[in-house]
Amino acid sequence: MTKLAICPGSFDPVTFGHLDIIERASKVFDHVIVAVFHNEGKTPLFNTNERMALLKESTAHLNNVSIDSHGGLLMDYAREKSACAVVRGLRAVSDFEYELQITSMNRKLNKDVETFFIMSNNKYSFLSSSMVKEVAKYDANVSDLVPTCVEKALKAKFNRG
Ligand code: ADP
């Protein structure tokens, strides 16, 4: 049976921190779907199609990874895809409380799907999409934080292309 995992998130935009988690998950599971979700607490800079396009380009080298999006509940999506797992990344302690809340709710909604956490690579522990957007807005160099396609897209968004 194919072991399929979902890496859900906003990916607004994808960073090397996300890619590190996606690559490591792709080594453990047969197939990984990176799914772009809408996070009620966040107003996105990139629309869903833009976020998906950047993810597609950044994961083109991973042949068991595909990109999708979903507008509803993660656990309904997981059921629809017959996924056995959800993979999330854990950075500093600050991620923990939030992830604990979501994971216990998700378990209530769908007991057949296990959530796995991959600890962030030390060099990306303090890297977030919000931080990247914040500094890119002021034309800071983000080449060591995001793939080239994202760097270009940020420049275009902030009219610095
Ligand atoms: P969400 O809005 O669902 O938190 P994000 O795009 O912010 O979506 O994050 C998606 C997933 O990637 C989350 O599990 C998050 O913890 C993880 N993640 C984000 N940045 C990093 C990073 N620098 N290192 C490891 N994991 C990360």
CSV table of C-alpha atoms and ligand atoms in Angstrom, one decimal:
chain,number,residue,atom,x,y,z
A,1,MET,CA,0.0,0.0,0.0
A,2,THR,CA,1.3,3.5,-0.9
A,3,LYS,CA,2.2,5.5,2.1
A,4,LEU,CA,1.0,9.0,1.3
A,5,ALA,CA,1.7,12.1,3.5
A,6,ILE,CA,0.4,15.6,3.3
A,7,CYS,CA,2.6,18.6,4.1
A,8,PRO,CA,0.0,21.3,4.6
A,9,GLY,CA,0.7,25.0,5.0
A,10,SER,CA,0.3,28.6,3.8
A,11,PHE,CA,3.6,28.6,1.9
A,12,ASP,CA,3.3,32.3,1.4
A,13,PRO,CA,6.0,32.0,-0.1
A,14,VAL,CA,7.9,28.7,0.2
A,15,THR,CA,11.3,29.1,1.9
A,16,PHE,CA,14.3,26.8,2.3
A,17,GLY,CA,12.9,25.9,5.7
A,18,HIS,CA,9.7,24.4,4.1
A,19,LEU,CA,11.8,22.7,1.4
A,20,ASP,CA,14.0,21.1,4.0
A,21,ILE,CA,10.9,19.5,5.6
A,22,ILE,CA,9.4,18.5,2.3
A,23,GLU,CA,12.6,16.9,1.1
A,24,ARG,CA,13.0,14.9,4.3
A,25,ALA,CA,9.4,13.8,4.3
A,26,SER,CA,9.8,12.7,0.7
A,27,LYS,CA,12.6,10.3,1.8
A,28,VAL,CA,10.3,8.6,4.4
A,29,PHE,CA,7.0,8.4,2.5
A,30,ASP,CA,6.2,6.9,-0.9
A,31,HIS,CA,4.4,10.1,-2.0
A,32,VAL,CA,4.1,13.6,-0.5
A,33,ILE,CA,1.4,16.1,-1.4
A,34,VAL,CA,2.3,19.6,-0.5
A,35,ALA,CA,-1.1,21.3,0.0
A,36,VAL,CA,-1.6,25.0,0.1
A,37,PHE,CA,-4.3,25.9,2.6
A,38,HIS,CA,-5.9,29.2,3.6
A,39,ASN,CA,-4.9,30.2,7.1
A,40,GLU,CA,-7.7,32.4,8.6
A,41,GLY,CA,-5.1,34.2,10.7
A,42,LYS,CA,-3.0,35.3,7.8
A,43,THR,CA,-3.6,37.7,4.8
A,44,PRO,CA,-1.5,36.2,2.0
A,45,LEU,CA,0.9,38.2,-0.2
A,46,PHE,CA,0.8,35.6,-3.0
A,47,ASN,CA,-2.5,34.1,-4.2
A,48,THR,CA,-3.0,30.3,-4.2
A,49,ASN,CA,-2.0,29.9,-7.8
A,50,GLU,CA,1.2,31.9,-7.3
A,51,ARG,CA,2.1,29.9,-4.2
A,52,MET,CA,1.5,26.6,-6.0
A,53,ALA,CA,3.5,27.7,-9.0
A,54,LEU,CA,6.5,28.6,-6.8
A,55,LEU,CA,6.2,25.3,-4.9
A,56,LYS,CA,6.1,23.4,-8.2
A,57,GLU,CA,9.2,25.0,-9.5
A,58,SER,CA,11.0,24.6,-6.1
A,59,THR,CA,10.2,20.9,-5.8
A,60,ALA,CA,10.6,19.9,-9.5
A,61,HIS,CA,13.7,17.8,-8.5
A,62,LEU,CA,11.6,15.6,-6.2
A,63,ASN,CA,9.8,13.0,-8.3
A,64,ASN,CA,7.5,11.7,-5.5
A,65,VAL,CA,6.2,15.2,-4.5
A,66,SER,CA,3.2,16.9,-6.0
A,67,ILE,CA,1.5,20.2,-5.3
A,68,ASP,CA,-2.2,20.8,-4.6
A,69,SER,CA,-4.5,23.2,-2.8
A,70,HIS,CA,-7.6,22.8,-0.7
A,71,GLY,CA,-10.2,25.2,0.6
A,72,GLY,CA,-11.7,23.1,3.4
A,73,LEU,CA,-10.6,21.1,6.4
A,74,LEU,CA,-7.2,19.3,6.3
A,75,MET,CA,-8.7,16.1,7.7
A,76,ASP,CA,-11.4,16.0,5.1
A,77,TYR,CA,-8.7,16.4,2.5
A,78,ALA,CA,-6.6,13.7,4.0
A,79,ARG,CA,-9.5,11.3,3.9
A,80,GLU,CA,-10.2,12.2,0.3
A,81,LYS,CA,-6.6,11.5,-0.7
A,82,SER,CA,-6.4,8.3,1.5
A,83,ALA,CA,-3.3,9.8,3.2
A,84,CYS,CA,-1.9,8.0,6.3
A,85,ALA,CA,0.0,11.0,7.6
A,86,VAL,CA,0.4,14.7,7.9
A,87,VAL,CA,3.9,16.2,8.3
A,88,ARG,CA,4.6,19.5,9.9
A,89,GLY,CA,7.8,21.3,10.7
A,90,LEU,CA,8.7,22.4,14.2
A,91,ARG,CA,11.0,25.3,14.7
A,92,ALA,CA,11.3,27.0,18.1
A,93,VAL,CA,9.2,26.3,21.2
A,94,SER,CA,6.8,29.0,19.9
A,95,ASP,CA,5.5,26.6,17.2
A,96,PHE,CA,4.7,23.9,19.8
A,97,GLU,CA,1.5,25.3,21.5
A,98,TYR,CA,-0.1,26.1,18.1
A,99,GLU,CA,0.8,22.7,16.6
A,100,LEU,CA,-0.4,20.9,19.8
A,101,GLN,CA,-3.8,22.5,19.5
A,102,ILE,CA,-4.3,21.8,15.8
A,103,THR,CA,-3.0,18.2,16.1
A,104,SER,CA,-5.4,17.3,18.9
A,105,MET,CA,-8.3,18.8,17.0
A,106,ASN,CA,-7.3,17.0,13.9
A,107,ARG,CA,-7.0,13.7,15.8
A,108,LYS,CA,-10.6,14.2,17.0
A,109,LEU,CA,-11.7,14.8,13.4
A,110,ASN,CA,-9.9,11.9,11.8
A,111,LYS,CA,-8.3,9.2,13.9
A,112,ASP,CA,-6.9,7.4,10.9
A,113,VAL,CA,-4.3,10.0,10.1
A,114,GLU,CA,-1.2,10.4,12.2
A,115,THR,CA,0.6,13.8,12.5
A,116,PHE,CA,4.4,13.6,12.4
A,117,PHE,CA,6.7,16.5,13.3
A,118,ILE,CA,10.1,17.0,11.7
A,119,MET,CA,12.5,19.2,13.7
A,120,SER,CA,13.7,22.2,11.7
A,121,ASN,CA,17.3,22.2,10.5
A,122,ASN,CA,19.2,24.5,12.9
A,123,LYS,CA,20.1,26.9,10.2
A,124,TYR,CA,16.4,27.4,9.4
A,125,SER,CA,15.0,27.5,13.0
A,126,PHE,CA,14.2,31.2,12.8
A,127,LEU,CA,13.2,31.3,9.2
A,128,SER,CA,9.6,32.1,8.4
A,129,SER,CA,7.7,33.3,5.3
A,130,SER,CA,6.6,36.4,7.3
A,131,MET,CA,10.2,37.3,8.1
A,132,VAL,CA,11.2,36.9,4.5
A,133,LYS,CA,8.4,39.1,3.3
A,134,GLU,CA,9.2,41.7,5.9
A,135,VAL,CA,12.8,42.1,4.8
A,136,ALA,CA,12.2,41.6,1.1
A,137,LYS,CA,9.9,44.5,1.2
A,138,TYR,CA,12.9,46.7,2.0
A,139,ASP,CA,15.0,45.0,-0.7
A,140,ALA,CA,17.2,43.0,1.7
A,141,ASN,CA,19.1,40.0,0.1
A,142,VAL,CA,17.0,36.8,0.7
A,143,SER,CA,19.0,34.5,-1.6
A,144,ASP,CA,20.1,32.3,1.2
A,145,LEU,CA,16.5,32.0,2.6
A,146,VAL,CA,14.4,31.2,-0.5
A,147,PRO,CA,14.8,29.6,-3.9
A,148,THR,CA,15.7,31.9,-6.9
A,149,CYS,CA,12.1,31.8,-8.3
A,150,VAL,CA,10.8,33.0,-5.0
A,151,GLU,CA,13.4,35.7,-4.8
A,152,LYS,CA,12.3,37.0,-8.2
A,153,ALA,CA,8.6,36.8,-7.4
A,154,LEU,CA,9.2,38.8,-4.2
A,155,LYS,CA,11.1,41.5,-6.2
A,156,ALA,CA,8.2,41.6,-8.8
A,157,LYS,CA,5.6,41.9,-6.0
A,158,PHE,CA,7.4,44.7,-4.4
A,159,ASN,CA,8.1,46.4,-7.7
A,160,ARG,CA,11.8,46.0,-7.5
A,161,GLY,CA,12.2,43.7,-10.6
B,1,ADP,P1,0.8,27.6,8.4
B,1,ADP,O1,0.2,28.9,8.1
B,1,ADP,O2,-0.1,26.4,8.3
B,1,ADP,O3,1.6,27.5,9.7
B,1,ADP,P2,3.4,27.8,7.0
B,1,ADP,O4,3.6,28.0,5.6
B,1,ADP,O5,3.7,29.0,7.9
B,1,ADP,O6,1.9,27.4,7.2
B,1,ADP,O7,4.2,26.5,7.5
B,1,ADP,C1,3.9,25.3,6.9
B,1,ADP,C2,4.7,24.2,7.7
B,1,ADP,O8,6.1,24.4,7.5
B,1,ADP,C3,4.5,24.3,9.2
B,1,ADP,O9,4.5,23.0,9.7
B,1,ADP,C4,5.7,25.1,9.7
B,1,ADP,O10,6.0,24.7,11.0
B,1,ADP,C5,6.7,24.6,8.8
B,1,ADP,N1,7.8,25.5,8.6
B,1,ADP,C6,7.7,26.8,8.3
B,1,ADP,N2,9.0,27.4,8.3
B,1,ADP,C7,9.8,26.4,8.7
B,1,ADP,C8,11.2,26.3,8.9
B,1,ADP,N3,12.0,27.4,8.8
B,1,ADP,N4,11.8,25.2,9.3
B,1,ADP,C9,11.0,24.1,9.5
B,1,ADP,N5,9.6,24.1,9.3
B,1,ADP,C10,9.1,25.2,8.9
